[in-house]
């Protein structure tokens, strides 16, 4: 294996050389590109005093082995809600989930808890945004990783403990045997996130979901974590879903991109193509709002207005109250008719009434 995780900023240099790496069961039985997750017409609703919260609506996408799919959008767009549904993490008594979630051929919607427990960590795992909250404060880090390994493998506790140390070494944590005996609060933020990655990968899952994995980290550590995720994906061959609002992160690590707004997909395609030539006004606005080193701070562009209430969504296109080009569509369907997610060009889909979106958005930049 050639992948070598970047040493953490808060430790002495500690390269994990391929020649001395511990033995690992790399996923090799499935060819690269195989669909491991297929979501079709997913809807997730939660009850509230004001009415049902339509957190996710009519969502369809796939995740493939060896590729990273970035799901982006503002807070409240449905990114995390949809991904938690993949692991069956929503309380069925407090949520209504319809559609289909096929995880490695297993239907998740309506599945019983025994199936969900078998698939969690073993087939799909999640790296949460705040590792200090996700890791149990009363148990040592190594014990938590070993417990996850024991849950899906018939091995002794000693073997599971060795596996935990191996995983901590794999993700670039120095002195892994000593660190395995420490508690989460004894780790720095970057090291906790590395420990979470080790916990997620301990059973070689086919799918790894990373929910804002670099939000609480400084820029240098963010880069190290992203490099680590890329290296480990190449080594394990897993599919990765990266949930983020940071388009800089998307450009760094993602193969494909799904842009969400108000619970719906509004644009899909190859990441490099979407970032270079956005076709939906919302994606275009997100990219325009990124700060530029060549611009003064008073020239920072923003998206006017706020995301809509998921209880009282606007009629028509949910983005139309904030859209800067809605007047370019004849007849004003944006305010009255919900656009379908349609193919706009080879490999690209958008949910928009614009018939020639790139031309219209280019004119907007010029003006």
Coordinates of C-alpha atoms in Angstrom, one line a residue:
X1 CA 0.0 0.0 0.0
X2 CA 1.4 3.4 -0.9
X3 CA -1.0 5.6 1.1
X4 CA 0.7 7.4 3.9
X5 CA -1.4 9.6 6.2
X6 CA -0.2 13.1 6.9
X7 CA 1.3 13.4 10.5
X8 CA -0.9 15.5 12.8
X9 CA 0.1 19.0 13.4
X10 CA 0.2 18.6 17.2
X11 CA 2.6 15.7 17.3
X12 CA 6.1 14.8 16.3
X13 CA 6.5 13.7 12.7
X14 CA 5.1 10.2 12.4
X15 CA 5.0 8.7 8.9
X16 CA 3.2 5.4 8.5
X17 CA 5.4 3.6 6.0
X18 CA 3.8 1.1 3.7
X19 CA 6.4 -1.5 4.4
X20 CA 5.7 -1.5 8.1
X21 CA 1.9 -0.9 7.9
X22 CA -0.2 -3.5 9.9
X23 CA -2.1 -6.1 7.9
X24 CA -5.6 -5.0 7.0
X25 CA -8.5 -6.6 5.2
X26 CA -8.8 -4.2 2.2
X27 CA -12.1 -4.3 0.3
X28 CA -11.2 -6.0 -2.9
X29 CA -14.2 -8.2 -3.8
X30 CA -16.2 -5.4 -5.5
X31 CA -14.9 -3.6 -8.6
X32 CA -14.3 0.2 -8.5
X33 CA -17.3 2.1 -9.4
X34 CA -19.9 -0.4 -8.1
X35 CA -23.0 1.2 -6.6
X36 CA -23.0 0.6 -2.9
X37 CA -25.8 3.1 -2.0
X38 CA -28.8 3.9 -4.1
X39 CA -31.4 6.4 -2.8
X40 CA -34.6 6.8 -4.7
X41 CA -37.4 9.4 -4.0
X42 CA -36.4 9.7 -0.4
X43 CA -38.6 11.9 1.8
X44 CA -38.0 12.6 5.5
X45 CA -40.6 14.5 7.6
X46 CA -40.7 15.4 11.2
X47 CA -43.8 16.4 13.2
X48 CA -43.9 19.9 14.8
X49 CA -46.5 22.2 16.4
X50 CA -46.6 24.2 13.2
X51 CA -47.0 21.2 10.9
X52 CA -44.8 18.6 9.3
X53 CA -41.1 19.6 8.7
X54 CA -40.3 18.6 5.1
X55 CA -36.6 18.0 5.8
X56 CA -35.9 15.9 2.6
X57 CA -38.1 15.7 -0.4
X58 CA -37.8 13.5 -3.5
X59 CA -34.1 12.9 -3.2
X60 CA -32.4 10.5 -5.6
X61 CA -28.7 9.8 -5.9
X62 CA -26.0 7.0 -5.9
X63 CA -22.7 6.5 -4.2
X64 CA -20.0 4.3 -5.9
X65 CA -17.0 2.5 -4.6
X66 CA -13.8 4.5 -5.1
X67 CA -15.5 7.8 -5.5
X68 CA -16.3 10.7 -3.3
X69 CA -19.7 12.4 -3.5
X70 CA -20.0 15.8 -1.9
X71 CA -23.4 16.9 -0.7
X72 CA -23.4 20.7 -0.2
X73 CA -25.8 23.4 0.8
X74 CA -26.7 25.9 3.5
X75 CA -27.7 24.8 7.0
X76 CA -31.2 23.3 6.9
X77 CA -30.9 22.0 3.3
X78 CA -31.3 18.4 4.3
X79 CA -27.7 17.2 3.9
X80 CA -27.2 15.6 7.3
X81 CA -30.9 14.4 7.6
X82 CA -30.6 12.4 4.4
X83 CA -27.3 10.8 5.4
X84 CA -28.6 9.9 8.9
X85 CA -31.5 8.1 7.2
X86 CA -28.9 5.9 5.4
X87 CA -27.9 4.5 8.7
X88 CA -31.4 4.3 10.1
X89 CA -30.5 6.9 12.8
X90 CA -33.9 8.6 12.9
X91 CA -36.4 7.6 15.5
X92 CA -39.3 5.9 13.7
X93 CA -41.7 7.3 16.3
X94 CA -40.7 10.9 15.5
X95 CA -40.1 10.8 11.8
X96 CA -41.8 9.6 8.6
X97 CA -39.5 8.2 6.0
X98 CA -40.6 7.1 2.5
X99 CA -38.9 6.2 -0.7
X100 CA -36.0 3.7 -1.0
X101 CA -32.5 3.5 0.5
X102 CA -30.6 0.4 -0.8
X103 CA -27.4 0.0 1.1
X104 CA -25.3 -2.8 -0.4
X105 CA -28.5 -4.4 -1.6
X106 CA -30.4 -4.0 1.7
X107 CA -33.5 -1.9 2.0
X108 CA -33.0 0.5 4.9
X109 CA -36.5 2.2 4.9
X110 CA -38.6 0.1 7.2
X111 CA -35.8 -2.2 8.2
X112 CA -35.7 -3.8 11.6
X113 CA -33.1 -2.8 14.2
X114 CA -31.2 -6.1 13.9
X115 CA -30.4 -5.4 10.2
X116 CA -29.5 -1.8 10.9
X117 CA -27.1 -2.9 13.7
X118 CA -25.5 -5.4 11.3
X119 CA -25.0 -2.8 8.6
X120 CA -23.8 0.1 10.8
X121 CA -20.0 0.2 11.0
X122 CA -19.7 -3.1 9.1
X123 CA -21.2 -1.8 5.7
X124 CA -21.5 1.9 6.4
X125 CA -20.0 4.2 9.0
X126 CA -20.3 7.9 9.8
X127 CA -17.7 10.4 11.0
X128 CA -19.6 13.1 12.9
X129 CA -19.0 16.8 12.9
X130 CA -18.0 17.0 16.6
X131 CA -15.8 14.0 17.6
X132 CA -15.7 15.2 21.3
X133 CA -19.5 14.6 21.4
X134 CA -19.5 11.5 19.3
X135 CA -16.8 9.7 21.4
X136 CA -17.9 8.5 24.8
X137 CA -16.1 10.6 27.4
X138 CA -16.0 7.8 30.0
X139 CA -14.3 5.2 27.9
X140 CA -10.7 5.1 26.5
X141 CA -10.3 5.7 22.8
X142 CA -8.8 2.3 22.1
X143 CA -11.6 0.6 24.0
X144 CA -14.3 2.3 21.8
X145 CA -12.6 1.3 18.6
X146 CA -12.1 -2.3 19.9
X147 CA -15.7 -2.5 20.9
X148 CA -16.8 -1.6 17.4
X149 CA -14.6 -4.3 16.0
X150 CA -15.8 -6.9 18.4
X151 CA -19.5 -6.1 17.5
X152 CA -18.9 -7.5 13.9
X153 CA -16.0 -9.9 14.3
X154 CA -15.7 -13.2 16.3
X155 CA -12.3 -12.4 17.8
X156 CA -10.9 -12.1 21.3
X157 CA -10.6 -8.9 23.2
X158 CA -6.8 -9.0 22.8
X159 CA -7.1 -9.2 19.0
X160 CA -9.6 -6.3 19.0
X161 CA -7.3 -4.2 21.2
X162 CA -4.5 -4.8 18.7
X163 CA -6.8 -3.9 15.9
X164 CA -7.6 -0.6 17.6
X165 CA -3.9 0.2 17.9
X166 CA -3.3 -0.6 14.3
X167 CA -6.1 1.7 13.2
X168 CA -4.8 4.6 15.3
X169 CA -1.4 4.0 13.7
X170 CA -3.0 3.9 10.3
X171 CA -4.6 7.3 10.7
X172 CA -1.3 8.9 11.7
X173 CA -1.6 9.1 15.5
X174 CA 1.9 8.8 17.1
X175 CA 2.5 6.3 20.0
X176 CA -0.8 4.5 19.2
X177 CA -0.4 2.0 21.9
X178 CA -0.2 4.7 24.5
X179 CA -2.8 6.9 22.9
X180 CA -5.3 3.9 22.8
X181 CA -5.3 4.0 26.6
X182 CA -6.2 7.7 26.8
X183 CA -9.6 9.4 27.0
X184 CA -11.1 11.6 24.3
X185 CA -10.5 14.8 26.3
X186 CA -6.7 14.0 26.3
X187 CA -6.7 14.3 22.5
X188 CA -6.4 17.5 20.5
X189 CA -9.2 18.4 18.1
X190 CA -7.3 17.1 15.1
X191 CA -6.3 13.9 16.8
X192 CA -9.9 13.3 18.0
X193 CA -11.0 13.6 14.4
X194 CA -8.4 11.1 13.3
X195 CA -9.6 8.7 16.1
X196 CA -13.1 9.1 14.7
X197 CA -11.9 8.1 11.2
X198 CA -10.1 5.1 12.8
X199 CA -13.4 4.2 14.5
X200 CA -15.3 4.5 11.2
X201 CA -12.9 2.4 9.2
X202 CA -12.2 -0.3 11.7
X203 CA -14.5 -2.8 10.0
X204 CA -13.6 -1.8 6.5
X205 CA -17.0 -0.4 5.5
X206 CA -17.9 0.0 1.9
X207 CA -19.4 3.4 2.6
X208 CA -18.0 6.2 4.8
X209 CA -20.1 9.2 5.5
X210 CA -18.2 12.3 6.7
X211 CA -20.5 15.0 8.2
X212 CA -18.6 18.3 8.2
X213 CA -15.4 16.5 9.3
X214 CA -13.2 19.6 9.3
X215 CA -15.5 22.4 10.5
X216 CA -14.1 22.7 14.0
X217 CA -10.4 22.5 12.9
X218 CA -7.9 25.1 11.9
X219 CA -6.9 25.4 8.3
X220 CA -3.7 23.4 8.6
X221 CA -5.3 20.5 10.3
X222 CA -8.2 20.6 7.9
X223 CA -5.8 20.0 5.0
X224 CA -4.3 17.1 6.9
X225 CA -7.6 15.4 7.6
X226 CA -8.7 15.8 4.0
X227 CA -5.5 14.3 2.7
X228 CA -5.9 11.4 5.2
X229 CA -9.5 10.7 4.0
X230 CA -8.3 10.7 0.3
X231 CA -5.4 8.4 1.1
X232 CA -7.5 6.0 3.1
X233 CA -10.2 5.9 0.4
X234 CA -7.6 4.9 -2.2
X235 CA -6.3 2.2 0.2
X236 CA -9.7 0.7 1.2
X237 CA -11.6 1.4 -2.0
X238 CA -14.6 2.6 -0.2
X239 CA -17.3 5.1 -1.3
X240 CA -17.2 8.4 0.6
X241 CA -20.1 10.8 1.1
X242 CA -18.8 14.2 2.2
X243 CA -21.3 16.5 3.8
X244 CA -20.1 20.1 3.8
X245 CA -21.0 23.7 3.1
X246 CA -17.3 24.5 2.2
X247 CA -16.9 24.5 -1.6
X248 CA -13.2 24.7 -1.1
X249 CA -13.3 21.3 0.5
X250 CA -15.4 20.0 -2.4
X251 CA -12.8 21.1 -5.0
X252 CA -10.1 19.5 -3.0
X253 CA -11.4 15.9 -2.6
X254 CA -14.7 15.3 -4.4
X255 CA -15.4 13.4 -7.7
X256 CA -19.1 14.1 -7.8
X257 CA -21.3 16.8 -6.3
X258 CA -25.0 17.1 -5.2
X259 CA -26.2 20.5 -4.3
X260 CA -29.3 20.7 -2.0
X261 CA -31.6 23.5 -1.2
X262 CA -34.7 23.4 1.1
X263 CA -34.6 19.6 1.2
X264 CA -34.3 19.0 -2.5
X265 CA -31.5 18.3 -5.0
X266 CA -31.1 21.3 -7.3
X267 CA -27.9 20.3 -9.2
X268 CA -25.9 17.1 -9.7
X269 CA -22.8 16.3 -11.8
X270 CA -19.1 15.9 -11.8
X271 CA -17.6 18.2 -9.1
X272 CA -15.0 19.8 -11.4
X273 CA -17.6 20.6 -14.0
X274 CA -20.2 21.9 -11.6
X275 CA -17.7 24.1 -9.8
X276 CA -16.3 25.4 -13.1
X277 CA -19.6 26.0 -14.9
X278 CA -22.6 26.0 -12.4
X279 CA -26.0 25.7 -14.1
X280 CA -28.4 26.3 -11.2
X281 CA -28.7 29.9 -9.9
X282 CA -28.2 28.7 -6.3
X283 CA -25.0 26.9 -7.1
X284 CA -23.8 29.9 -9.0
X285 CA -24.7 32.2 -6.0
X286 CA -22.8 29.9 -3.6
X287 CA -19.7 30.1 -5.7
X288 CA -20.0 33.9 -6.1
X289 CA -20.2 34.3 -2.4
X290 CA -16.8 32.7 -1.8
X291 CA -14.3 35.3 -0.7
X292 CA -11.5 36.1 -3.1
X293 CA -8.0 37.2 -2.3
X294 CA -8.1 39.7 -5.1
X295 CA -11.3 41.4 -3.8
X296 CA -11.7 43.9 -1.0
X297 CA -13.8 42.8 2.0
X298 CA -16.5 45.3 1.2
X299 CA -17.0 43.6 -2.2
X300 CA -18.0 40.2 -0.7
X301 CA -21.1 39.0 -2.4
X302 CA -23.9 37.3 -0.4
X303 CA -27.1 35.5 -1.3
X304 CA -29.9 37.8 -0.4
X305 CA -32.6 36.6 2.0
X306 CA -32.6 33.5 4.1
X307 CA -33.4 29.8 3.5
X308 CA -37.1 29.1 3.7
X309 CA -39.0 27.5 6.5
X310 CA -39.2 23.7 5.9
X311 CA -42.8 23.9 7.3
X312 CA -44.0 26.6 5.0
X313 CA -42.1 26.3 1.8
X314 CA -42.6 28.9 -1.0
X315 CA -44.8 27.9 -3.9
X316 CA -43.1 27.0 -7.1
X317 CA -39.3 26.8 -6.9
X318 CA -38.2 27.1 -3.3
X319 CA -35.2 29.3 -4.3
X320 CA -37.3 31.8 -6.3
X321 CA -37.6 34.4 -3.5
X322 CA -33.8 34.7 -3.5
X323 CA -33.1 34.1 -7.1
X324 CA -31.4 36.9 -9.1
X325 CA -32.4 35.6 -12.5
X326 CA -36.0 34.5 -12.0
X327 CA -37.2 37.4 -14.3
X328 CA -35.3 35.8 -17.2
X329 CA -37.9 33.0 -17.3
X330 CA -41.0 34.0 -19.4
X331 CA -44.4 33.7 -17.8
X332 CA -43.1 33.6 -14.2
X333 CA -43.3 29.9 -13.6
X334 CA -40.7 30.1 -10.9
X335 CA -43.3 31.4 -8.4
X336 CA -46.0 28.9 -9.2
X337 CA -44.5 25.7 -10.7
X338 CA -42.0 23.4 -9.0
X339 CA -39.3 22.5 -11.6
X340 CA -38.4 18.9 -12.1
X341 CA -34.8 17.6 -11.8
X342 CA -33.9 17.3 -15.4
X343 CA -30.9 16.5 -17.5
X344 CA -29.4 19.8 -18.7
X345 CA -26.3 18.5 -20.4
X346 CA -24.4 15.1 -20.5
X347 CA -23.8 14.0 -16.9
X348 CA -25.6 17.1 -15.4
X349 CA -29.0 17.6 -13.8
X350 CA -30.6 20.8 -12.5
X351 CA -33.9 21.7 -11.0
X352 CA -34.6 25.0 -12.7
X353 CA -36.9 26.5 -15.3
X354 CA -34.1 28.2 -17.2
X355 CA -33.7 26.7 -20.7
X356 CA -30.2 28.1 -21.2
X357 CA -28.8 28.4 -17.7
X358 CA -25.1 28.9 -18.4
X359 CA -25.7 31.7 -20.8
X360 CA -28.1 33.5 -18.4
X361 CA -25.7 33.1 -15.4
X362 CA -22.7 34.3 -17.5
X363 CA -24.7 37.5 -18.3
X364 CA -25.4 37.9 -14.6
X365 CA -21.6 37.8 -13.9
X366 CA -20.9 40.4 -16.6
X367 CA -23.7 42.7 -15.4

